[in-house]
Short mmCIF file of C-alpha atoms and ligand atoms in Angstrom, two decimals:
data_model
loop_
_atom_site.label_atom_id
_atom_site.label_comp_id
_atom_site.label_asym_id
_atom_site.label_seq_id
_atom_site.Cartn_x
_atom_site.Cartn_y
_atom_site.Cartn_z
CA MET A 198 -25.06 -18.14 -4.70
CA THR A 199 -25.77 -15.34 -2.36
CA ARG A 200 -23.87 -12.09 -2.84
CA PRO A 201 -20.95 -11.38 -0.46
CA LEU A 202 -21.32 -8.74 2.23
CA LEU A 203 -18.83 -5.88 2.03
CA LEU A 204 -17.98 -4.08 5.24
CA ALA A 205 -15.67 -1.04 5.90
CA MET A 206 -13.51 -0.92 9.02
CA PRO A 207 -13.38 2.65 10.49
CA GLY A 208 -11.85 5.16 8.04
CA ASN A 209 -12.35 2.91 4.98
CA ASP A 210 -15.82 4.07 3.92
CA ALA A 211 -14.62 5.95 0.81
CA MET A 212 -12.76 2.96 -0.59
CA ALA A 213 -15.64 0.57 0.38
CA ALA A 214 -18.13 2.85 -1.43
CA LYS A 215 -15.97 2.82 -4.53
CA LEU A 216 -15.68 -0.96 -4.38
CA ALA A 217 -19.45 -1.41 -3.80
CA GLY A 218 -20.04 0.51 -7.08
CA GLN A 219 -17.98 -2.01 -9.00
CA LEU A 220 -18.88 -5.28 -7.32
CA ASP A 221 -21.91 -7.46 -7.11
CA THR A 222 -22.08 -7.29 -3.24
CA ASP A 223 -24.42 -6.25 -0.48
CA VAL A 224 -23.02 -3.48 1.79
CA GLY A 225 -23.21 -3.95 5.49
CA THR A 226 -22.69 -1.84 8.52
CA LEU A 227 -19.85 -2.55 11.01
CA GLU A 228 -19.68 -0.38 14.01
CA CYS A 229 -16.48 -0.25 16.06
CA HIS A 230 -17.24 1.12 19.50
CA ILE A 231 -14.25 2.51 21.42
CA PHE A 232 -14.51 2.35 25.16
CA PRO A 233 -12.97 5.20 27.33
CA ASP A 234 -9.88 3.03 27.96
CA GLY A 235 -9.32 2.57 24.18
CA GLU A 236 -10.60 -1.07 24.02
CA THR A 237 -12.68 -1.71 20.95
CA LEU A 238 -15.94 -3.65 20.30
CA PRO A 239 -16.85 -4.45 16.68
CA ARG A 240 -20.59 -4.99 16.13
CA PHE A 241 -22.17 -6.26 12.86
CA ALA A 242 -25.60 -4.97 12.02
CA GLU A 243 -26.49 -7.79 9.56
CA ASP A 244 -27.12 -11.42 10.06
CA LEU A 245 -23.87 -13.13 8.93
CA VAL A 246 -25.14 -16.73 8.92
CA GLY A 247 -24.12 -18.33 5.59
CA ARG A 248 -22.59 -15.11 4.30
CA ARG A 249 -19.25 -14.49 2.63
CA VAL A 250 -17.85 -11.45 4.33
CA ILE A 251 -15.34 -9.02 2.87
CA LEU A 252 -13.68 -6.52 5.28
CA VAL A 253 -12.03 -3.42 3.84
CA CYS A 254 -9.17 -2.07 5.97
CA THR A 255 -6.08 -0.28 4.81
CA LEU A 256 -3.22 -0.99 7.15
CA ALA A 257 -1.18 2.26 7.33
CA ARG A 258 -0.36 2.90 10.95
CA PRO A 259 -1.44 -0.64 11.68
CA ASN A 260 -0.97 -1.05 15.37
CA ASP A 261 -4.24 0.61 16.27
CA LYS A 262 -6.10 -1.11 13.47
CA ILE A 263 -5.00 -4.68 13.70
CA LEU A 264 -6.80 -5.65 16.93
CA PRO A 265 -10.21 -4.39 15.85
CA LEU A 266 -9.64 -5.98 12.55
CA LEU A 267 -8.81 -9.39 14.02
CA PHE A 268 -11.74 -9.08 16.43
CA ALA A 269 -14.14 -8.32 13.52
CA ALA A 270 -12.85 -11.31 11.54
CA ALA A 271 -13.20 -13.63 14.52
CA ALA A 272 -16.64 -12.31 15.32
CA ALA A 273 -17.82 -12.69 11.68
CA ARG A 274 -16.90 -16.36 11.79
CA GLU A 275 -18.40 -16.96 15.15
CA LEU A 276 -21.66 -15.27 13.80
CA GLY A 277 -21.88 -17.73 10.92
CA ALA A 278 -19.92 -16.24 7.99
CA THR A 279 -18.71 -19.02 5.74
CA GLN A 280 -15.83 -17.08 4.37
CA VAL A 281 -13.96 -13.91 5.54
CA GLY A 282 -11.77 -12.03 3.04
CA LEU A 283 -9.60 -8.98 3.62
CA VAL A 284 -9.13 -6.04 1.19
CA ALA A 285 -6.02 -4.19 2.58
CA PRO A 286 -5.16 -1.56 -0.16
CA TYR A 287 -1.94 -0.85 1.80
CA LEU A 288 -0.43 -3.91 3.52
CA SER A 289 1.94 -2.90 6.32
CA TYR A 290 4.87 -4.71 8.00
CA MET A 291 6.39 -5.83 4.74
CA ARG A 292 9.72 -3.95 5.01
CA GLN A 293 11.15 -6.02 7.91
CA ASP A 294 11.70 -8.91 5.61
CA ARG A 295 14.86 -10.17 7.25
CA ARG A 296 16.85 -9.85 10.52
CA PHE A 297 18.90 -6.68 9.74
CA HIS A 298 20.55 -6.69 13.14
CA PRO A 299 21.12 -9.52 15.69
CA GLY A 300 18.13 -10.12 18.00
CA GLU A 301 15.57 -8.31 15.78
CA ALA A 302 12.09 -9.76 15.01
CA ILE A 303 11.11 -10.43 11.43
CA THR A 304 7.75 -8.68 11.75
CA SER A 305 6.62 -9.30 8.19
CA ARG A 306 6.33 -13.05 8.97
CA TYR A 307 4.46 -12.64 12.27
CA PHE A 308 2.02 -10.15 10.73
CA ALA A 309 1.40 -12.54 7.81
CA ALA A 310 0.80 -15.38 10.24
CA LEU A 311 -1.74 -13.21 12.21
CA LEU A 312 -3.68 -12.25 9.03
CA SER A 313 -3.50 -15.81 7.52
CA ARG A 314 -5.04 -17.30 10.69
CA ALA A 315 -7.93 -14.76 10.57
CA PHE A 316 -8.86 -14.48 6.89
CA ASP A 317 -9.44 -16.88 4.02
CA TRP A 318 -7.98 -14.63 1.42
CA LEU A 319 -6.28 -11.16 1.00
CA VAL A 320 -6.15 -8.58 -1.73
CA THR A 321 -3.75 -5.68 -1.70
CA ILE A 322 -1.83 -3.30 -3.95
CA ASP A 323 1.93 -3.29 -4.51
CA PRO A 324 3.08 -4.69 -1.12
CA HIS A 325 6.75 -3.97 -0.48
CA LEU A 326 8.12 -7.20 -2.05
CA HIS A 327 11.83 -6.85 -2.00
CA ARG A 328 13.55 -9.94 -0.57
CA TYR A 329 10.29 -11.91 -0.78
CA LYS A 330 9.34 -12.50 -4.32
CA SER A 331 5.72 -13.13 -3.58
CA LEU A 332 3.30 -12.85 -0.73
CA SER A 333 2.89 -16.68 -0.81
CA GLU A 334 6.31 -16.92 0.90
CA ILE A 335 4.82 -15.62 4.08
CA TYR A 336 1.01 -15.70 3.71
CA ALA A 337 -0.62 -19.08 4.16
CA VAL A 338 -3.92 -18.08 2.48
CA PRO A 339 -4.40 -16.96 -1.16
CA ALA A 340 -2.95 -13.35 -1.27
CA VAL A 341 -3.24 -11.34 -4.41
CA ALA A 342 -0.97 -8.36 -4.98
CA GLU A 343 -2.38 -6.12 -7.79
CA ARG A 344 0.05 -3.75 -9.39
CA ALA A 345 -0.65 -0.03 -9.65
CA GLU A 346 2.00 0.81 -12.17
CA PRO A 347 -0.22 1.01 -15.24
CA LEU A 348 -2.42 3.56 -13.39
CA LEU A 349 0.79 5.46 -12.38
CA GLY A 350 2.22 5.41 -15.85
CA ASP A 351 -1.12 6.59 -17.27
CA TRP A 352 -1.38 9.49 -14.75
CA ILE A 353 2.22 10.62 -15.57
CA ALA A 354 1.58 10.44 -19.31
CA ARG A 355 -1.59 12.52 -18.96
CA ASN A 356 -0.34 15.07 -16.50
CA VAL A 357 3.44 15.65 -16.77
CA LYS A 358 5.11 17.24 -19.73
CA ASP A 359 8.42 15.62 -20.72
CA PRO A 360 8.68 13.46 -17.59
CA PHE A 361 12.06 12.00 -16.51
CA LEU A 362 11.54 9.23 -13.86
CA ILE A 363 13.83 9.01 -10.90
CA GLY A 364 13.87 6.04 -8.43
CA PRO A 365 15.48 7.06 -5.22
CA ASP A 366 16.95 3.60 -4.43
CA GLU A 367 17.51 0.07 -5.83
CA GLU A 368 14.26 -1.07 -4.17
CA SER A 369 12.27 1.35 -6.27
CA ARG A 370 13.77 0.03 -9.53
CA GLN A 371 11.05 -2.51 -10.04
CA TRP A 372 8.33 0.23 -10.00
CA VAL A 373 10.34 2.86 -11.90
CA GLU A 374 11.39 0.59 -14.85
CA LEU A 375 7.83 -0.53 -15.45
CA VAL A 376 6.21 2.92 -15.09
CA ALA A 377 8.85 4.45 -17.44
CA ARG A 378 8.06 1.81 -20.03
CA ILE A 379 4.35 2.52 -19.68
CA CYS A 380 4.62 6.27 -20.00
CA GLY A 381 7.55 6.15 -22.55
CA ALA A 382 9.87 8.22 -20.35
CA GLU A 383 13.60 7.91 -19.62
CA TYR A 384 14.59 6.98 -16.07
CA ALA A 385 17.44 6.79 -13.58
CA VAL A 386 17.74 4.93 -10.28
CA MET A 387 19.81 6.34 -7.54
CA THR A 388 21.66 4.58 -4.66
CA LYS A 389 20.49 5.13 -1.17
CA GLN A 390 21.83 4.25 2.22
CA ARG A 391 19.57 4.25 5.16
CA LEU A 392 21.27 5.77 8.22
CA GLY A 393 18.25 5.61 10.54
CA ASP A 394 14.46 5.89 10.69
CA ARG A 395 14.51 9.46 9.62
CA ALA A 396 17.93 9.79 7.87
CA VAL A 397 19.06 8.60 4.51
CA ARG A 398 22.10 9.26 2.26
CA ILE A 399 21.55 9.27 -1.47
CA VAL A 400 24.58 9.19 -3.73
CA PRO A 401 24.50 12.39 -5.84
CA GLU A 402 24.51 11.65 -9.51
CA GLN A 403 25.03 14.13 -12.30
CA MET A 404 22.03 13.71 -14.52
CA ASN A 405 22.57 15.53 -17.74
CA ARG A 406 19.74 13.57 -19.38
CA LEU A 407 17.38 15.49 -17.02
CA ALA A 408 17.93 18.77 -18.84
CA GLY A 409 14.71 20.45 -19.81
CA LYS A 410 12.63 17.54 -18.49
CA THR A 411 10.29 17.38 -15.45
CA PRO A 412 11.76 15.17 -12.67
CA VAL A 413 9.23 12.63 -11.52
CA LEU A 414 10.39 10.92 -8.29
CA LEU A 415 8.70 7.54 -7.90
CA ASP A 416 8.64 5.32 -4.90
CA ASP A 417 6.29 2.72 -3.55
CA ILE A 418 5.89 4.27 -0.03
CA ILE A 419 6.45 7.63 1.55
CA SER A 420 6.81 7.22 5.25
CA SER A 421 9.08 9.73 7.01
CA GLY A 422 9.46 11.37 3.69
CA LYS A 423 13.31 11.64 4.02
CA THR A 424 13.87 9.55 0.92
CA MET A 425 11.90 11.95 -1.26
CA LEU A 426 13.26 15.06 0.59
CA GLU A 427 16.84 14.07 0.15
CA THR A 428 16.32 13.29 -3.59
CA LEU A 429 14.51 16.62 -4.08
CA ARG A 430 17.47 18.42 -2.27
CA LEU A 431 20.00 16.84 -4.66
CA LEU A 432 17.90 17.65 -7.74
CA LYS A 433 17.56 21.26 -6.66
CA LEU A 434 21.37 21.48 -6.28
CA GLN A 435 21.55 20.37 -9.93
CA GLY A 436 19.13 23.14 -10.98
CA ALA A 437 16.38 20.72 -12.03
CA LYS A 438 12.91 21.94 -12.70
CA ALA A 439 10.13 21.71 -9.98
CA ALA A 440 9.65 18.02 -9.42
CA VAL A 441 6.52 15.77 -9.22
CA ALA A 442 6.77 13.23 -6.30
CA VAL A 443 4.62 10.17 -6.92
CA ALA A 444 4.07 7.33 -4.48
CA ILE A 445 1.67 4.40 -4.47
CA HIS A 446 1.26 4.51 -0.69
CA GLY A 447 1.30 7.86 1.07
CA VAL A 448 1.75 6.89 4.68
CA PHE A 449 3.19 10.29 5.66
CA ALA A 450 4.65 10.01 9.15
CA ASP A 451 5.17 13.39 10.94
CA ASP A 452 4.63 16.30 8.62
CA ALA A 453 6.21 14.56 5.60
CA ASP A 454 3.58 15.62 3.06
CA GLU A 455 3.98 19.28 4.09
CA LEU A 456 7.73 19.16 3.91
CA ILE A 457 7.70 17.69 0.43
CA ARG A 458 5.29 20.31 -0.84
CA ALA A 459 7.36 22.95 0.83
CA CYS A 460 10.22 21.96 -1.56
CA GLY A 461 8.01 23.11 -4.39
CA ALA A 462 7.12 19.56 -5.52
CA THR A 463 3.72 18.45 -6.67
CA LEU A 464 2.76 15.45 -4.44
CA VAL A 465 0.58 12.64 -5.88
CA THR A 466 -0.42 9.33 -4.32
CA SER A 467 -2.92 6.61 -4.94
CA ASN A 468 -5.89 6.13 -2.76
CA THR A 469 -4.54 3.02 -0.96
CA VAL A 470 -4.19 5.35 2.02
CA PRO A 471 -6.80 8.11 2.17
CA HIS A 472 -5.07 11.55 1.86
CA PRO A 473 -5.78 14.82 0.10
CA THR A 474 -2.95 13.99 -2.40
CA ASN A 475 -4.91 10.87 -3.69
CA ALA A 476 -5.07 11.35 -7.45
CA ILE A 477 -4.80 7.81 -8.69
CA ASP A 478 -7.70 5.53 -7.93
CA VAL A 479 -6.82 1.80 -7.50
CA SER A 480 -10.38 0.56 -6.74
CA ARG A 481 -10.90 -1.16 -10.01
CA LEU A 482 -7.71 -3.19 -9.54
CA LEU A 483 -8.99 -4.30 -6.12
CA ALA A 484 -12.49 -4.98 -7.45
CA ARG A 485 -11.18 -7.22 -10.21
CA ALA A 486 -9.14 -9.26 -7.72
CA ILE A 487 -11.88 -9.40 -5.17
CA THR A 488 -14.42 -10.81 -7.73
CA ALA A 489 -11.95 -13.51 -8.85
CA LEU A 490 -10.94 -14.56 -5.34
CA ASP A 491 -14.34 -14.49 -3.82
CA GLN A 492 -15.78 -16.72 -6.55
CA LYS A 493 -12.79 -19.11 -6.69
CA MET A 494 -12.95 -19.57 -2.82
CA ALA A 495 -16.72 -19.93 -2.72
CA PHE A 496 -16.58 -22.82 -5.20
CA GLU A 497 -13.79 -24.50 -3.37
CA HIS A 498 -15.66 -24.42 -0.11
C1 R5P B 1 12.26 1.65 0.92
O1 R5P B 1 12.38 0.56 1.37
C2 R5P B 1 10.88 2.10 0.30
O2 R5P B 1 10.81 1.84 -0.99
C3 R5P B 1 10.80 3.57 0.50
O3 R5P B 1 11.89 4.29 -0.13
C4 R5P B 1 10.88 3.95 2.02
O4 R5P B 1 9.93 3.24 2.63
C5 R5P B 1 10.58 5.46 2.16
O5 R5P B 1 10.79 5.74 3.52
P1 R5P B 1 11.00 7.20 4.04
O6 R5P B 1 9.78 7.95 3.47
O7 R5P B 1 10.87 7.07 5.51
O8 R5P B 1 12.27 7.68 3.60
#
């Protein structure tokens, strides 16, 4: 069986290089030309006839990325690829998982439909599964969600003295409970109300158990940063020690990362979205899932 061909969409070279070091693949070159008016033109350097193609594209700030990605997938097929897989370390459009207000679109479904039409399989890390229990509820192709919690727990155990984990909202409970168990720490989960895109209210909770410990705020995503910032503010009011803010996906809209650090918190993310705070490498989780899926799908073809 020929080896698959791994290709990085723009901005994904670092993750692709890490994956290439762990996979039995060839590495190809995919150029994405941008015309003066913003239209894009993907161009593959290698012959794709009979190849299994794997595209690496994290999907933070997805609107600019999705068209070039869909074009690349379509072109790969037209140029003879027998299989096209997607490695999206961060999978966007997962939070709109129901119609919260009349007339709204349920974008998670439409995004899943777009990707399911373009790709044969998908691998990601900790998608925001809240009301959906599994990606298979909306993705029509095999979609594997690897979990970064063991790596987070390991990082906290090695780097934080006396950690006390704090989940800022109920949605974070699934991550916090598991990570707390892995690093043997106590934890609490707060209650959050979202008031708008950049406004949240968190119910203040007196946390006597925190005394003398290092607060570790843990969430799957930091977007506007308001969830982390409000939790940090409440902790400060209680006289807590300087906190560590850990997120799997550091999307960082506006200047969220700067604001969190300005609160005196140490900020740590995984490399699902490239950022200077990346301290937790998830590439081996992705590599494991890619190998399993690529082989399973190749045999089924
Ligand atoms: C909530 O649904 C997520 O788990 C995060 O808490 C949320 O995405 C963080 O958003 P922001 O940084 O905009 O407060």
